Amino acid sequence: MSSTDRPIVVAALYRFVTLDDFEALREPLLAEMQRLDVRGTLLLAAEGINGTVSGSRAGIDALLAWLKRDPRLAALEHKESYCDTQPFYRTKVKLKREIVTLGVDGVDPNACVGTYVEPEAWNDLIDDPEVLVIDTRNDYEVAIGSFEGAVDPQTKSFREFPDYVRQHYDPSRHKKVAMFCTGGIRCEKASSFMLGEGFEEVFHLKGGILNYLEKVPEAQTRWRGDCFVFDNRVTVRHDLSEGEYAQCHACRMPISAEDQESEHYVPGISCPHCWDSLPEKTRAGARERQRQIELAKARNEPHPIGRDPRQPS
């Protein structure tokens, strides 16, 4: 079975566009997702829409068509991958101040954004020794995979990115900057921010890593490792098939098969990354959540594992 023959379509979508009435869009959008049995979470803010959803081919196509009937969303960006089972348990539409949280006032990708680079041209750009290549994702994502030669800012959240840039880079010395992220959205804001800080040439990978993995043959890839995704697949390989990582539901870190052999790995409760660092209140919550998961499994019911607190919001 090819990837496109799998029954569940996963669509990561976003659009930076002014939505003055975003609050009023929530209920009809949620109703449409529920009608189509599309699961996942979409975020709405005055600056646009962002999120990842999953459903049947017909359901995803119908949802995208419904969204694009609004002229402001006609150019909605989305990337697809495929899996055998639903990677989300719930259907949510949330109202936010930002659709991806940078936390810097005045950064507006609708007004100012870097130069898009198509996946087919990305290798040549990052091979240029004069180009500073920055992975704008967080540390736990970078640990799973990244592009050859890319800088890891070691940020815990996207909110830390502006301070990282200000502390480490100088527009007078770093003339060319190339950035990338999972689906392209974080780089829209990151590039807008860096241009505002005075950096002259700022490039970003159009459609992000997922677009690159889809468009660039594995024989030509500069990508190394898996790509972290914010759903129950945890990671995807270069061919966008589901990777082999699991996820610790206590600290949300991706965990390898080796991690799962550790004496510190207790499903749903601890892993080698968090066994000695989580506060007892968090650990107690993890134990209770795992108990509820096991009860739901025994009853053959869906078992939501709770929101990833590090998911872009």
XYZ file of N, CA, C and O in Angstrom, residues 25-138:
456
model
N -15.853 33.312 13.704
C -15.605 32.167 12.831
C -15.548 30.851 13.605
O -15.676 29.776 13.015
N -15.354 30.935 14.922
C -15.101 29.723 15.687
C -16.235 28.714 15.609
O -16.008 27.533 15.252
N -17.429 29.115 15.937
C -18.541 28.163 16.027
C -18.888 27.530 14.681
O -19.050 26.305 14.597
N -19.019 28.312 13.597
C -19.317 27.648 12.318
C -18.191 26.728 11.849
O -18.458 25.676 11.256
N -16.926 27.088 12.128
C -15.810 26.221 11.746
C -15.849 24.928 12.547
O -15.682 23.828 11.989
N -16.086 25.028 13.838
C -16.168 23.828 14.668
C -17.312 22.927 14.217
O -17.149 21.694 14.110
N -18.440 23.519 13.906
C -19.596 22.738 13.456
C -19.288 22.012 12.148
O -19.679 20.847 11.960
N -18.578 22.673 11.248
C -18.233 22.050 9.970
C -17.252 20.904 10.174
O -17.390 19.839 9.547
N -16.267 21.076 11.026
C -15.322 19.997 11.313
C -16.043 18.796 11.907
O -15.784 17.646 11.525
N -16.970 19.044 12.829
C -17.713 17.949 13.449
C -18.607 17.254 12.436
O -18.721 16.020 12.427
N -19.222 18.028 11.554
C -20.094 17.438 10.524
C -19.309 16.509 9.612
O -19.803 15.457 9.192
N -18.063 16.894 9.310
C -17.228 16.127 8.388
C -16.394 15.052 9.088
O -15.640 14.344 8.439
N -16.534 14.943 10.409
C -15.736 14.016 11.217
C -14.242 14.256 11.002
O -13.454 13.320 10.844
N -13.867 15.535 11.018
C -12.458 15.929 10.944
C -11.986 16.262 12.355
O -12.624 17.054 13.049
N -10.890 15.653 12.773
C -10.380 15.860 14.123
C -9.096 16.690 14.089
O -8.530 16.943 13.037
N -8.646 17.076 15.283
C -7.466 17.918 15.384
C -7.828 19.273 15.947
O -8.950 19.494 16.429
N -6.880 20.189 15.898
C -7.074 21.522 16.485
C -6.720 22.602 15.479
O -5.655 22.546 14.843
N -7.588 23.598 15.354
C -7.318 24.783 14.563
C -7.314 25.994 15.488
O -8.161 26.101 16.385
N -6.362 26.890 15.276
C -6.248 28.118 16.051
C -6.660 29.302 15.187
O -6.254 29.388 14.021
N -7.458 30.195 15.749
C -7.875 31.413 15.063
C -7.395 32.622 15.852
O -7.479 32.646 17.084
N -6.897 33.620 15.147
C -6.487 34.879 15.765
C -6.694 35.989 14.748
O -6.987 35.730 13.571
N -6.525 37.219 15.186
C -6.673 38.345 14.266
C -5.662 38.274 13.135
O -5.882 38.837 12.061
N -4.542 37.544 13.351
C -3.498 37.460 12.334
C -3.648 36.269 11.399
O -2.861 36.120 10.466
N -4.645 35.376 11.634
C -4.839 34.276 10.708
C -5.288 32.974 11.336
O -5.918 32.962 12.392
N -4.941 31.861 10.687
C -5.384 30.525 11.091
C -4.192 29.579 11.039
O -3.300 29.711 10.198
N -4.183 28.584 11.934
C -3.091 27.623 11.997
C -3.593 26.348 12.658
O -4.450 26.389 13.544
N -3.064 25.204 12.245
C -3.383 23.970 12.936
C -3.151 22.742 12.083
O -2.714 22.824 10.927
N -3.415 21.591 12.672
C -3.304 20.310 11.975
C -4.572 19.520 12.235
O -5.034 19.413 13.374
N -5.130 18.966 11.164
C -6.379 18.210 11.260
C -6.236 16.899 10.493
O -5.346 16.741 9.650
N -7.125 15.966 10.790
C -7.076 14.672 10.108
C -8.484 14.157 9.881
O -9.409 14.450 10.639
N -8.618 13.383 8.808
C -9.922 12.814 8.484
C -9.838 12.031 7.191
O -8.748 11.777 6.655
N -10.973 11.657 6.667
C -11.010 10.966 5.383
C -10.608 11.928 4.267
O -10.606 13.153 4.450
N -10.296 11.371 3.110
C -9.971 12.212 1.952
C -11.120 13.160 1.649
O -10.916 14.360 1.423
N -12.321 12.643 1.665
C -13.486 13.478 1.366
C -13.677 14.545 2.435
O -14.008 15.695 2.131
N -13.458 14.179 3.696
C -13.646 15.132 4.784
C -12.652 16.276 4.740
O -13.024 17.451 4.907
N -11.383 15.953 4.518
C -10.350 16.996 4.446
C -10.584 17.892 3.240
O -10.485 19.134 3.340
N -10.897 17.297 2.097
C -11.160 18.106 0.894
C -12.335 19.055 1.115
O -12.298 20.222 0.711
N -13.381 18.552 1.764
C -14.564 19.382 2.006
C -14.251 20.509 2.984
O -14.726 21.644 2.813
N -13.448 20.228 4.015
C -13.092 21.273 4.971
C -12.253 22.358 4.310
O -12.497 23.561 4.509
N -11.269 21.956 3.504
C -10.427 22.941 2.815
C -11.271 23.794 1.871
O -11.081 25.012 1.783
N -12.203 23.159 1.158
C -13.079 23.906 0.247
C -13.934 24.891 1.028
O -14.150 26.037 0.598
N -14.445 24.473 2.189
C -15.271 25.346 3.036
C -14.459 26.552 3.497
O -14.935 27.691 3.451
N -13.233 26.326 3.950
C -12.382 27.427 4.403
C -12.069 28.395 3.259
O -12.100 29.621 3.425
N -11.787 27.843 2.081
C -11.357 28.683 0.957
C -12.496 29.454 0.313
O -12.253 30.325 -0.534
N -13.709 29.161 0.726
C -14.819 29.989 0.243
C -14.727 31.405 0.812
O -15.287 32.343 0.240
N -14.039 31.544 1.925
C -13.735 32.874 2.449
C -12.571 33.422 1.639
O -11.486 32.833 1.637
N -12.745 34.519 0.895
C -11.673 35.035 0.033
C -10.357 35.274 0.776
O -9.288 35.167 0.183
N -10.439 35.557 2.043
C -9.225 35.798 2.820
C -8.405 34.530 3.017
O -7.194 34.595 3.288
N -9.052 33.379 2.880
C -8.375 32.098 3.075
C -8.195 31.327 1.772
O -7.808 30.161 1.782
N -8.443 31.981 0.657
C -8.348 31.301 -0.639
C -6.938 30.794 -0.920
O -6.746 29.783 -1.604
N -5.920 31.474 -0.379
C -4.529 31.075 -0.600
C -3.977 30.292 0.594
O -2.771 30.272 0.836
N -4.848 29.624 1.326
C -4.464 28.836 2.495
C -3.369 27.833 2.136
O -3.466 27.104 1.152
N -2.307 27.814 2.936
C -1.220 26.852 2.749
C -1.569 25.565 3.481
O -2.041 25.593 4.620
N -1.327 24.399 2.849
C -1.479 23.154 3.595
C -0.578 22.074 3.008
O -0.274 22.072 1.828
N -0.093 21.198 3.904
C 0.715 20.059 3.502
C 0.058 18.802 4.041
O -0.489 18.796 5.139
N 0.137 17.722 3.269
C -0.543 16.494 3.642
C 0.425 15.336 3.864
O 1.482 15.259 3.238
N 0.046 14.452 4.769
C 0.677 13.148 4.914
C -0.445 12.160 5.226
O -1.616 12.558 5.337
N -0.110 10.885 5.375
C -1.150 9.864 5.433
C -0.823 8.821 6.495
O 0.346 8.525 6.758
N -1.864 8.267 7.116
C -1.645 7.213 8.099
C -2.860 6.292 8.138
O -3.887 6.565 7.507
N -2.719 5.213 8.892
C -3.757 4.180 8.900
C -4.842 4.421 9.935
O -5.961 3.922 9.794
N -4.512 5.136 11.005
C -5.479 5.375 12.068
C -5.488 6.860 12.434
O -4.521 7.574 12.174
N -6.546 7.296 13.054
C -6.676 8.707 13.429
C -5.572 9.115 14.410
O -5.423 8.503 15.464
N -4.792 10.147 14.067
C -3.748 10.601 14.985
C -4.249 11.575 16.035
O -3.498 11.967 16.922
N -5.507 11.999 15.951
C -6.103 12.904 16.934
C -7.366 12.276 17.512
O -8.070 11.525 16.831
N -7.648 12.620 18.752
C -8.829 12.091 19.417
C -9.990 13.083 19.427
O -11.146 12.684 19.545
N -9.690 14.366 19.348
C -10.708 15.379 19.558
C -10.760 16.374 18.407
O -9.847 16.448 17.581
N -11.834 17.179 18.400
C -12.014 18.256 17.428
C -12.115 19.564 18.204
O -13.009 19.720 19.041
N -11.198 20.503 17.922
C -11.168 21.760 18.674
C -10.900 22.937 17.746
O -10.135 22.816 16.779
N -11.496 24.073 18.062
C -11.161 25.354 17.442
C -10.941 26.336 18.590
O -11.844 26.553 19.403
N -9.743 26.913 18.666
C -9.387 27.782 19.781
C -9.120 29.206 19.301
O -8.571 29.408 18.203
N -9.483 30.160 20.123
C -9.215 31.569 19.856
C -7.925 31.970 20.561
O -7.752 31.689 21.746
N -7.012 32.618 19.831
C -5.702 32.950 20.371
C -5.314 34.390 20.052
O -5.860 35.010 19.129
N -4.340 34.889 20.787
C -3.771 36.201 20.484
C -2.851 36.103 19.263
O -2.787 37.019 18.441
N -2.108 34.996 19.149
C -1.243 34.737 18.004
C -1.466 33.294 17.561
O -1.681 32.417 18.395
N -1.361 33.034 16.273
C -1.520 31.658 15.800
C -0.228 30.862 15.948
O -0.237 29.637 15.895
N 0.890 31.547 16.137
C 2.126 30.930 16.590
C 2.792 31.977 17.477
O 2.991 33.112 17.075
N 3.092 31.610 18.705
C 3.419 32.598 19.728
C 4.899 32.956 19.737
O 5.736 32.174 20.195
N 5.196 34.157 19.249
C 6.544 34.707 19.310
C 6.677 35.666 20.490
O 7.737 35.771 21.107
N 5.601 36.381 20.780
C 5.588 37.259 21.939
C 6.257 38.603 21.736
O 6.613 39.269 22.708
N 6.427 39.028 20.483
C 7.033 40.333 20.183
C 5.993 41.187 19.481
O 5.502 40.816 18.402
N 5.653 42.321 20.049
C 4.670 43.207 19.447
C 5.176 43.771 18.122
O 6.364 44.052 17.963
N 4.256 43.909 17.184
C 4.584 44.567 15.926
C 5.109 43.664 14.833
O 5.305 44.113 13.703
N 5.345 42.375 15.140
C 5.808 41.448 14.100
C 4.599 41.001 13.286
O 3.687 40.358 13.811
N 4.587 41.335 11.999
C 3.415 41.083 11.166
C 3.831 40.504 9.819
O 4.232 41.241 8.908
N 3.763 39.173 9.649
C 4.109 38.567 8.364
C 3.224 39.036 7.219
O 3.595 38.890 6.049
N 2.044 39.585 7.537
C 1.193 40.125 6.473
C 1.788 41.390 5.854
O 1.478 41.751 4.727
N 2.667 42.066 6.615
C 3.258 43.317 6.137
C 4.692 43.143 5.672
O 5.149 43.833 4.762
N 5.424 42.218 6.293
C 6.853 42.077 6.009
C 7.281 40.642 6.274
O 7.080 40.128 7.392
N 7.850 39.991 5.283
C 8.252 38.597 5.446
C 9.497 38.331 4.600
O 9.770 39.051 3.630
N 10.249 37.292 4.963
C 11.470 36.957 4.239
C 11.205 36.380 2.855
O 10.053 36.255 2.415
N 12.270 36.000 2.181
C 12.193 35.447 0.826
C 11.938 33.950 0.892
O 12.692 33.201 1.523
N 10.861 33.502 0.241
C 10.554 32.077 0.207
C 11.536 31.342 -0.693
O 11.888 31.826 -1.778
N 11.948 30.157 -0.261
C 12.833 29.312 -1.061
C 12.129 27.986 -1.300
O 11.727 27.304 -0.349
N 11.950 27.628 -2.557
C 11.307 26.357 -2.880
C 12.212 25.197 -2.445
O 13.442 25.318 -2.448
N 11.630 24.066 -2.064
C 12.438 22.929 -1.620
C 13.526 22.528 -2.612
O 14.635 22.153 -2.213
N 13.208 22.626 -3.897
C 14.173 22.198 -4.914
C 15.414 23.092 -4.954
O 16.462 22.689 -5.477
N 15.317 24.315 -4.419
C 16.448 25.244 -4.408
C 17.123 25.326 -3.036
O 18.135 26.021 -2.880
N 16.589 24.624 -2.057
C 17.071 24.742 -0.678
C 18.506 24.220 -0.513
O 19.328 24.827 0.172
N 18.821 23.092 -1.127
C 20.158 22.521 -0.973
C 21.243 23.498 -1.408
O 22.266 23.663 -0.725
N 21.034 24.141 -2.549
C 22.034 25.089 -3.045
C 22.204 26.257 -2.076
O 23.320 26.732 -1.854
N 21.102 26.709 -1.493
C 21.181 27.834 -0.572
C 21.974 27.466 0.681
O 22.886 28.191 1.086
N 21.646 26.349 1.304
C 22.302 26.016 2.566
C 23.720 25.495 2.361
O 24.498 25.428 3.322
N 24.065 25.146 1.124
C 25.446 24.753 0.827
C 26.372 25.961 0.710
O 27.603 25.813 0.715
N 25.802 27.160 0.578
C 26.589 28.388 0.471
C 27.234 28.681 1.827
O 26.532 28.890 2.821
N 28.564 28.717 1.902
C 29.224 28.936 3.204
C 28.949 30.303 3.811
O 29.187 30.504 5.007
N 28.458 31.247 3.018
C 28.162 32.573 3.546
C 26.777 32.664 4.188
O 26.428 33.690 4.778
N 26.002 31.595 4.075
C 24.637 31.594 4.597
C 24.606 30.967 5.993
O 25.085 29.845 6.194
N 24.060 31.696 6.944
C 23.823 31.185 8.292
C 22.487 30.452 8.286
O 21.452 31.046 7.992
N 22.501 29.162 8.593
C 21.295 28.333 8.552
C 20.840 28.057 9.983
O 21.583 27.484 10.782
N 19.608 28.481 10.317
C 19.095 28.354 11.677
C 17.842 27.485 11.688
O 16.901 27.707 10.928
N 17.833 26.502 12.565
C 16.649 25.686 12.816
C 15.816 26.428 13.861
O 16.248 26.586 15.006
N 14.640 26.899 13.482
C 13.843 27.725 14.396
C 12.974 26.905 15.347
O 12.244 27.465 16.161
N 13.070 25.580 15.271
C 12.241 24.741 16.133
C 12.864 24.608 17.522
O 13.970 25.078 17.774
N 12.167 23.919 18.394
C 12.621 23.772 19.771
C 13.556 22.576 19.931
O 13.617 21.695 19.069
